[in-house]
Amino acid sequence: MSSHSKEELKVYVYIIGWKGIVLDIEKASKLFKMFIGKPLGVAKPNPNTIYNAPLVLSMYETLYLCEKGVAKPLIHGVEISCTDLEKYSERIMPQFRRKYMVFKQLREQGYVVRSGMKFGSDFTVYELGPGLEHAPYVVTVVSCNDSLRAVDIVGLGRIGHSVRKRSVLAIVDEKTGSVNYIVFKWVKI
């Protein structure tokens, strides 16, 4: 976690559906400065602006912060463990575990990871952060046991090309915990 201590950031996160909400405005602001979450009701938040609003976290961000000792998740007002949060997330979100493995690995490598839904992928990935650059990568997560057809590969390339981003296929082996990446880039010949 950056320059803030875990104790300084420790915060309750209220789980509602498949989102986490941070109501402590001061801590929400500190987390947002670290490119975690988005201020509630702000479509395109500016990283250089301080918002007086609760912070909305993805379940990936919430579990990540829980594992780091920062988030204390609450469901119906009852604090739950990181293990229980992971089980809850797996029940409500398809392929949560494998996608979380990719989210966590990319975040640990210093990337900023956001939803890729509007681009037809699982994640958008930034080197600097949203508001500072356009995301250079869109990431689609698959299991190493999945079968990919040629048309699937073409589709991945088209996703990246249509939004001018590099399309990344993250291949997860849940048994070993390994993730391999294939990057697709369109070139003019």
CSV table of C-alpha atoms in Angstrom, one decimal:
chain,number,residue,atom,x,y,z
A,1,MET,CA,0.0,0.0,0.0
A,2,SER,CA,1.8,3.3,-0.6
A,3,SER,CA,2.9,6.0,1.9
A,4,HIS,CA,0.0,5.5,4.3
A,5,SER,CA,0.2,3.0,7.2
A,6,LYS,CA,-2.3,0.2,7.4
A,7,GLU,CA,-3.5,1.5,10.8
A,8,GLU,CA,-4.0,5.0,9.4
A,9,LEU,CA,-6.1,3.6,6.5
A,10,LYS,CA,-8.0,0.8,8.4
A,11,VAL,CA,-11.6,1.3,7.5
A,12,TYR,CA,-15.0,-0.4,7.6
A,13,VAL,CA,-16.3,-1.4,4.1
A,14,TYR,CA,-20.1,-2.1,3.9
A,15,ILE,CA,-20.9,-4.8,1.4
A,16,ILE,CA,-24.0,-4.2,-0.6
A,17,GLY,CA,-24.6,-6.7,-3.4
A,18,TRP,CA,-21.3,-6.9,-5.4
A,19,LYS,CA,-19.9,-3.5,-4.2
A,20,GLY,CA,-18.1,-2.3,-1.1
A,21,ILE,CA,-18.9,1.2,0.3
A,22,VAL,CA,-16.5,3.3,2.4
A,23,LEU,CA,-18.4,5.9,4.4
A,24,ASP,CA,-15.5,7.4,6.2
A,25,ILE,CA,-14.9,10.4,3.8
A,26,GLU,CA,-11.3,11.1,5.0
A,27,LYS,CA,-10.2,7.5,4.5
A,28,ALA,CA,-12.2,7.3,1.2
A,29,SER,CA,-10.2,10.2,-0.1
A,30,LYS,CA,-6.9,8.7,0.9
A,31,LEU,CA,-7.8,5.4,-0.8
A,32,PHE,CA,-9.0,7.2,-3.9
A,33,LYS,CA,-5.6,9.0,-4.1
A,34,MET,CA,-4.1,5.5,-4.3
A,35,PHE,CA,-6.4,4.7,-7.3
A,36,ILE,CA,-8.6,2.5,-5.2
A,37,GLY,CA,-12.4,2.8,-5.7
A,38,LYS,CA,-14.4,5.7,-7.2
A,39,PRO,CA,-16.3,8.5,-5.4
A,40,LEU,CA,-20.0,7.7,-5.2
A,41,GLY,CA,-22.0,9.5,-8.0
A,42,VAL,CA,-18.9,10.8,-9.9
A,43,ALA,CA,-18.8,9.4,-13.4
A,44,LYS,CA,-15.2,10.4,-14.3
A,45,PRO,CA,-13.4,11.4,-11.1
A,46,ASN,CA,-10.3,13.5,-11.4
A,47,PRO,CA,-7.4,12.0,-9.4
A,48,ASN,CA,-6.3,15.5,-8.4
A,49,THR,CA,-9.7,16.5,-6.9
A,50,ILE,CA,-10.7,15.8,-3.3
A,51,TYR,CA,-14.3,14.5,-3.2
A,52,ASN,CA,-16.6,14.8,-0.2
A,53,ALA,CA,-18.3,11.5,-1.0
A,54,PRO,CA,-18.3,7.9,0.0
A,55,LEU,CA,-16.1,5.6,-2.0
A,56,VAL,CA,-17.4,2.7,-4.0
A,57,LEU,CA,-15.1,-0.4,-4.3
A,58,SER,CA,-15.3,-3.4,-6.5
A,59,MET,CA,-15.3,-6.8,-4.7
A,60,TYR,CA,-11.8,-7.3,-6.1
A,61,GLU,CA,-10.6,-4.1,-4.4
A,62,THR,CA,-12.5,-4.9,-1.2
A,63,LEU,CA,-10.9,-8.4,-0.9
A,64,TYR,CA,-7.5,-7.0,-1.8
A,65,LEU,CA,-7.7,-4.3,1.0
A,66,CYS,CA,-9.0,-7.0,3.4
A,67,GLU,CA,-6.0,-9.2,2.7
A,68,LYS,CA,-3.7,-6.2,3.2
A,69,GLY,CA,-5.3,-5.6,6.6
A,70,VAL,CA,-6.9,-2.3,5.6
A,71,ALA,CA,-10.5,-3.2,5.0
A,72,LYS,CA,-12.9,-4.6,7.6
A,73,PRO,CA,-15.8,-5.9,5.6
A,74,LEU,CA,-19.3,-5.8,7.0
A,75,ILE,CA,-22.4,-7.6,5.7
A,76,HIS,CA,-25.7,-6.6,7.4
A,77,GLY,CA,-23.6,-4.8,10.0
A,78,VAL,CA,-21.6,-7.9,11.0
A,79,GLU,CA,-17.9,-7.9,10.4
A,80,ILE,CA,-16.7,-10.9,8.3
A,81,SER,CA,-13.3,-12.4,7.6
A,82,CYS,CA,-11.5,-12.2,4.3
A,83,THR,CA,-12.2,-15.9,3.8
A,84,ASP,CA,-15.9,-15.3,4.2
A,85,LEU,CA,-15.7,-12.3,1.9
A,86,GLU,CA,-14.1,-14.4,-0.8
A,87,LYS,CA,-16.7,-17.1,-0.4
A,88,TYR,CA,-19.5,-14.5,-0.6
A,89,SER,CA,-17.9,-13.0,-3.7
A,90,GLU,CA,-17.6,-16.5,-5.4
A,91,ARG,CA,-21.3,-17.0,-4.8
A,92,ILE,CA,-22.4,-13.8,-6.4
A,93,MET,CA,-19.8,-13.3,-9.2
A,94,PRO,CA,-19.0,-15.9,-11.9
A,95,GLN,CA,-15.3,-16.9,-12.0
A,96,PHE,CA,-14.5,-14.5,-9.1
A,97,ARG,CA,-11.5,-16.5,-7.9
A,98,ARG,CA,-9.7,-16.6,-11.1
A,99,LYS,CA,-10.4,-13.0,-11.9
A,100,TYR,CA,-9.2,-12.0,-8.4
A,101,MET,CA,-6.0,-13.8,-9.0
A,102,VAL,CA,-5.3,-11.7,-12.0
A,103,PHE,CA,-6.5,-8.5,-10.3
A,104,LYS,CA,-4.2,-9.1,-7.3
A,105,GLN,CA,-1.2,-10.0,-9.4
A,106,LEU,CA,-1.5,-6.9,-11.6
A,107,ARG,CA,-2.1,-4.7,-8.6
A,108,GLU,CA,1.0,-6.1,-6.8
A,109,GLN,CA,3.0,-5.3,-9.9
A,110,GLY,CA,2.0,-1.6,-9.6
A,111,TYR,CA,-0.7,-1.5,-12.2
A,112,VAL,CA,-4.1,0.2,-11.6
A,113,VAL,CA,-6.9,-2.2,-12.3
A,114,ARG,CA,-10.4,-1.2,-13.1
A,115,SER,CA,-13.5,-2.9,-14.6
A,116,GLY,CA,-13.3,-3.5,-18.3
A,117,MET,CA,-17.0,-4.1,-18.8
A,118,LYS,CA,-17.5,-1.1,-21.1
A,119,PHE,CA,-14.7,-2.5,-23.4
A,120,GLY,CA,-16.0,-6.0,-23.5
A,121,SER,CA,-13.3,-7.4,-21.2
A,122,ASP,CA,-12.8,-8.2,-17.6
A,123,PHE,CA,-10.4,-5.4,-16.7
A,124,THR,CA,-8.8,-2.2,-18.0
A,125,VAL,CA,-5.3,-1.8,-16.8
A,126,TYR,CA,-3.4,1.5,-16.3
A,127,GLU,CA,0.3,2.1,-15.8
A,128,LEU,CA,-0.2,5.6,-14.2
A,129,GLY,CA,-3.9,5.7,-13.4
A,130,PRO,CA,-7.3,6.8,-14.7
A,131,GLY,CA,-7.5,10.5,-15.3
A,132,LEU,CA,-3.7,10.6,-16.0
A,133,GLU,CA,-3.7,8.4,-19.1
A,134,HIS,CA,-6.0,6.2,-21.2
A,135,ALA,CA,-5.8,2.6,-20.2
A,136,PRO,CA,-3.2,0.9,-22.4
A,137,TYR,CA,-4.5,-2.6,-21.8
A,138,VAL,CA,-7.8,-4.5,-21.7
A,139,VAL,CA,-7.6,-7.9,-20.0
A,140,THR,CA,-9.7,-10.9,-20.5
A,141,VAL,CA,-9.4,-13.7,-18.0
A,142,VAL,CA,-9.7,-17.4,-18.9
A,143,SER,CA,-8.9,-20.7,-17.2
A,144,CYS,CA,-6.0,-22.8,-18.6
A,145,ASN,CA,-8.7,-25.5,-19.1
A,146,ASP,CA,-10.9,-23.4,-21.3
A,147,SER,CA,-10.9,-24.1,-25.0
A,148,LEU,CA,-10.4,-21.1,-27.3
A,149,ARG,CA,-11.4,-21.1,-30.9
A,150,ALA,CA,-9.8,-19.1,-33.6
A,151,VAL,CA,-12.8,-16.8,-33.7
A,152,ASP,CA,-12.3,-16.1,-29.9
A,153,ILE,CA,-8.7,-15.0,-30.6
A,154,VAL,CA,-9.8,-12.7,-33.4
A,155,GLY,CA,-12.5,-11.3,-31.1
A,156,LEU,CA,-9.9,-10.5,-28.5
A,157,GLY,CA,-7.8,-8.7,-31.1
A,158,ARG,CA,-10.8,-6.8,-32.3
A,159,ILE,CA,-11.7,-5.6,-28.8
A,160,GLY,CA,-8.2,-4.1,-28.4
A,161,HIS,CA,-8.1,-2.6,-31.8
A,162,SER,CA,-11.6,-1.0,-31.7
A,163,VAL,CA,-10.7,0.8,-28.4
A,164,ARG,CA,-7.0,1.4,-29.4
A,165,LYS,CA,-5.6,-0.7,-26.5
A,166,ARG,CA,-3.5,-3.8,-26.3
A,167,SER,CA,-5.7,-6.8,-25.7
A,168,VAL,CA,-4.3,-9.2,-23.0
A,169,LEU,CA,-5.4,-12.7,-22.5
A,170,ALA,CA,-4.7,-13.7,-18.8
A,171,ILE,CA,-4.6,-17.5,-18.6
A,172,VAL,CA,-5.1,-18.8,-15.0
A,173,ASP,CA,-4.2,-22.1,-13.5
A,174,GLU,CA,-6.2,-22.1,-10.3
A,175,LYS,CA,-4.6,-25.3,-9.0
A,176,THR,CA,-1.0,-23.9,-9.1
A,177,GLY,CA,-2.0,-20.2,-8.7
A,178,SER,CA,0.0,-19.3,-11.9
A,179,VAL,CA,-1.1,-16.7,-14.4
A,180,ASN,CA,0.4,-16.3,-17.9
A,181,TYR,CA,-0.3,-13.4,-20.2
A,182,ILE,CA,-0.5,-13.2,-24.0
A,183,VAL,CA,-0.6,-9.7,-25.4
A,184,PHE,CA,-2.3,-9.0,-28.8
A,185,LYS,CA,-1.3,-5.9,-30.7
A,186,TRP,CA,-2.5,-4.8,-34.1
A,187,VAL,CA,0.2,-3.8,-36.6
A,188,LYS,CA,-0.1,-2.3,-40.0
A,189,ILE,CA,1.8,-4.2,-42.7
